[in-house]
PDB file of C-alpha atoms in Angstrom:
ATOM      1  CA  MET I   1      18.678  -5.437   6.792  1.00  0.00           C
ATOM      2  CA  ASP I   2      20.802  -2.830   8.544  1.00  0.00           C
ATOM      3  CA  ASN I   3      24.601  -2.834   8.648  1.00  0.00           C
ATOM      4  CA  GLY I   4      24.835  -4.681   5.345  1.00  0.00           C
ATOM      5  CA  GLU I   5      23.221  -7.823   6.748  1.00  0.00           C
ATOM      6  CA  ILE I   6      21.174  -9.606   4.093  1.00  0.00           C
ATOM      7  CA  LEU I   7      18.437 -12.127   4.771  1.00  0.00           C
ATOM      8  CA  THR I   8      17.363 -14.139   1.755  1.00  0.00           C
ATOM      9  CA  ILE I   9      14.030 -15.920   1.934  1.00  0.00           C
ATOM     10  CA  ASN I  10      12.947 -18.217  -0.866  1.00  0.00           C
ATOM     11  CA  ASN I  11       9.229 -17.622  -1.377  1.00  0.00           C
ATOM     12  CA  THR I  12       8.813 -21.140  -2.753  1.00  0.00           C
ATOM     13  CA  ASN I  13       9.859 -22.592   0.604  1.00  0.00           C
ATOM     14  CA  THR I  14       6.774 -23.301   2.677  1.00  0.00           C
ATOM     15  CA  ALA I  15       8.459 -24.857   5.708  1.00  0.00           C
ATOM     16  CA  GLU I  16       6.080 -24.507   8.624  1.00  0.00           C
ATOM     17  CA  ASP I  17       8.859 -24.330  11.219  1.00  0.00           C
ATOM     18  CA  GLY I  18      10.861 -21.490   9.657  1.00  0.00           C
ATOM     19  CA  LYS I  19      11.166 -18.094  11.336  1.00  0.00           C
ATOM     20  CA  TYR I  20      10.437 -16.233   8.102  1.00  0.00           C
ATOM     21  CA  LEU I  21       7.750 -17.065   5.566  1.00  0.00           C
ATOM     22  CA  VAL I  22       6.836 -15.156   2.415  1.00  0.00           C
ATOM     23  CA  LEU I  23       3.138 -15.642   1.707  1.00  0.00           C
ATOM     24  CA  PRO I  24       1.800 -15.961  -1.865  1.00  0.00           C
ATOM     25  CA  SER I  25       0.550 -12.364  -1.532  1.00  0.00           C
ATOM     26  CA  GLY I  26       4.154 -11.225  -1.019  1.00  0.00           C
ATOM     27  CA  GLU I  27       3.652 -10.459   2.669  1.00  0.00           C
ATOM     28  CA  LEU I  28       6.481 -11.361   5.044  1.00  0.00           C
ATOM     29  CA  HIS I  29       5.421 -13.365   8.100  1.00  0.00           C
ATOM     30  CA  ILE I  30       7.908 -13.394  11.004  1.00  0.00           C
ATOM     31  CA  ARG I  31       7.281 -16.080  13.610  1.00  0.00           C
ATOM     32  CA  ASP I  32       8.049 -15.567  17.308  1.00  0.00           C
ATOM     33  CA  VAL I  33       9.145 -11.960  16.925  1.00  0.00           C
ATOM     34  CA  GLY I  34      11.838 -10.990  19.394  1.00  0.00           C
ATOM     35  CA  PRO I  35      14.132  -8.054  20.102  1.00  0.00           C
ATOM     36  CA  GLU I  36      16.636  -9.361  17.548  1.00  0.00           C
ATOM     37  CA  ASP I  37      14.056  -8.748  14.794  1.00  0.00           C
ATOM     38  CA  GLY I  38      13.329  -5.145  15.688  1.00  0.00           C
ATOM     39  CA  TYR I  39      14.724  -1.955  14.229  1.00  0.00           C
ATOM     40  CA  LYS I  40      16.086  -3.748  11.187  1.00  0.00           C
ATOM     41  CA  SER I  41      15.210  -2.760   7.647  1.00  0.00           C
ATOM     42  CA  TYR I  42      13.278  -5.267   5.554  1.00  0.00           C
ATOM     43  CA  GLN I  43      13.229  -4.905   1.784  1.00  0.00           C
ATOM     44  CA  CYS I  44      11.679  -6.961  -0.995  1.00  0.00           C
ATOM     45  CA  ARG I  45      13.683  -8.322  -3.918  1.00  0.00           C
ATOM     46  CA  THR I  46      11.828 -10.065  -6.737  1.00  0.00           C
ATOM     47  CA  LYS I  47      13.236 -12.320  -9.433  1.00  0.00           C
ATOM     48  CA  HIS I  48      11.474 -12.995 -12.731  1.00  0.00           C
ATOM     49  CA  ARG I  49      11.189 -16.770 -13.219  1.00  0.00           C
ATOM     50  CA  LEU I  50      11.905 -16.704 -16.952  1.00  0.00           C
ATOM     51  CA  THR I  51      14.361 -13.850 -17.488  1.00  0.00           C
ATOM     52  CA  GLY I  52      16.122 -13.952 -14.113  1.00  0.00           C
ATOM     53  CA  GLU I  53      15.754 -10.164 -13.869  1.00  0.00           C
ATOM     54  CA  THR I  54      15.743  -8.941 -10.267  1.00  0.00           C
ATOM     55  CA  ARG I  55      14.215  -5.802  -8.829  1.00  0.00           C
ATOM     56  CA  LEU I  56      14.540  -4.279  -5.386  1.00  0.00           C
ATOM     57  CA  SER I  57      11.649  -2.470  -3.731  1.00  0.00           C
ATOM     58  CA  ALA I  58      12.029   1.299  -3.640  1.00  0.00           C
ATOM     59  CA  THR I  59      11.158   1.465   0.052  1.00  0.00           C
ATOM     60  CA  LYS I  60      12.199  -0.455   3.148  1.00  0.00           C
ATOM     61  CA  GLY I  61      10.038  -1.579   6.023  1.00  0.00           C
ATOM     62  CA  ARG I  62      11.115  -1.299   9.636  1.00  0.00           C
ATOM     63  CA  LEU I  63       9.757  -3.486  12.420  1.00  0.00           C
ATOM     64  CA  VAL I  64       9.157  -1.683  15.716  1.00  0.00           C
ATOM     65  CA  ILE I  65       8.465  -3.989  18.652  1.00  0.00           C
ATOM     66  CA  THR I  66       6.469  -2.775  21.623  1.00  0.00           C
ATOM     67  CA  GLU I  67       5.714  -4.618  24.825  1.00  0.00           C
ATOM     68  CA  PRO I  68       2.018  -5.342  25.379  1.00  0.00           C
ATOM     69  CA  VAL I  69       0.338  -3.590  28.269  1.00  0.00           C
ATOM     70  CA  GLY I  70      -2.105  -5.880  30.073  1.00  0.00           C
ATOM     71  CA  ARG I  71      -4.255  -8.458  28.354  1.00  0.00           C
ATOM     72  CA  VAL I  72      -5.548  -7.975  24.826  1.00  0.00           C
ATOM     73  CA  SER I  73      -8.492 -10.026  23.515  1.00  0.00           C
ATOM     74  CA  PRO I  74      -8.003 -11.842  20.193  1.00  0.00           C
ATOM     75  CA  LYS I  75      -8.513  -9.657  17.132  1.00  0.00           C
ATOM     76  CA  PHE I  76      -8.514 -10.779  13.528  1.00  0.00           C
ATOM     77  CA  THR I  77      -6.069  -8.749  11.479  1.00  0.00           C
ATOM     78  CA  SER I  78      -7.841  -9.473   8.195  1.00  0.00           C
ATOM     79  CA  GLY I  79     -11.151  -7.950   7.131  1.00  0.00           C
ATOM     80  CA  ASP I  80     -12.342 -11.355   5.916  1.00  0.00           C
ATOM     81  CA  LYS I  81     -14.927 -12.723   8.333  1.00  0.00           C
ATOM     82  CA  SER I  82     -15.756 -15.780   6.255  1.00  0.00           C
ATOM     83  CA  ARG I  83     -14.583 -17.112   2.963  1.00  0.00           C
ATOM     84  CA  ALA I  84     -15.460 -20.107   0.799  1.00  0.00           C
ATOM     85  CA  PHE I  85     -12.729 -22.307  -0.635  1.00  0.00           C
ATOM     86  CA  ASP I  86     -12.975 -24.785  -3.496  1.00  0.00           C
ATOM     87  CA  ALA I  87     -10.821 -27.904  -3.464  1.00  0.00           C
ATOM     88  CA  ASN I  88     -10.824 -31.250  -5.201  1.00  0.00           C
ATOM     89  CA  GLY I  89     -10.819 -34.489  -3.232  1.00  0.00           C
ATOM     90  CA  GLY I  90      -7.296 -35.369  -2.158  1.00  0.00           C
ATOM     91  CA  ASP I  91      -6.072 -31.759  -2.432  1.00  0.00           C
ATOM     92  CA  SER I  92      -4.249 -30.081   0.430  1.00  0.00           C
ATOM     93  CA  ILE I  93      -5.247 -26.562   1.435  1.00  0.00           C
ATOM     94  CA  THR I  94      -3.902 -24.084   3.964  1.00  0.00           C
ATOM     95  CA  LEU I  95      -6.287 -21.853   5.887  1.00  0.00           C
ATOM     96  CA  LEU I  96      -4.694 -18.854   7.546  1.00  0.00           C
ATOM     97  CA  CYS I  97      -6.037 -17.463  10.796  1.00  0.00           C
ATOM     98  CA  PRO I  98      -4.445 -14.020  11.178  1.00  0.00           C
ATOM     99  CA  ALA I  99      -5.337 -13.230  14.799  1.00  0.00           C
ATOM    100  CA  GLN I 100      -3.396 -11.360  17.452  1.00  0.00           C
ATOM    101  CA  ALA I 101      -3.769 -11.273  21.234  1.00  0.00           C
ATOM    102  CA  PHE I 102      -1.757 -11.109  24.425  1.00  0.00           C
ATOM    103  CA  PRO I 103      -0.998 -13.598  25.655  1.00  0.00           C
ATOM    104  CA  ALA I 104      -0.780 -15.342  22.271  1.00  0.00           C
ATOM    105  CA  PRO I 105      -4.120 -16.924  21.293  1.00  0.00           C
ATOM    106  CA  ALA I 106      -4.713 -20.662  21.020  1.00  0.00           C
ATOM    107  CA  PHE I 107      -6.161 -21.840  17.707  1.00  0.00           C
ATOM    108  CA  ARG I 108      -8.619 -24.642  17.080  1.00  0.00           C
ATOM    109  CA  ALA I 109     -10.128 -25.773  13.798  1.00  0.00           C
ATOM    110  CA  SER I 110     -13.565 -27.267  13.348  1.00  0.00           C
ATOM    111  CA  ARG I 111     -15.527 -28.489  10.357  1.00  0.00           C
ATOM    112  CA  LYS I 112     -19.176 -27.917   9.557  1.00  0.00           C
ATOM    113  CA  SER I 113     -20.929 -30.135   7.035  1.00  0.00           C
ATOM    114  CA  ALA I 114     -22.930 -28.386   4.343  1.00  0.00           C
TER     115      ALA I 114
END
């Protein structure tokens, strides 16, 4: 982050209530984005599990926050319209619903029997 500030996020931590979450894909999810999150530099550092070798991404990302103008209908940010998941009985799964809207959308899950 800027001004020498470093934010370390453990990608094995899956706490649902944390502000920052690194997804298995490597994407950074920031919850409840506010002005304090904007205009900072975000950079990825990886660590090899066996050798301990670390690498820093060559580029940095910068979050620019804009205020919404009027209402915006929910839009899915992923191109996936439907997807099938396999799970064994007793397994836990997480289904992501990457949608954006203003005001923030409400989410509801439902189940259809095959």
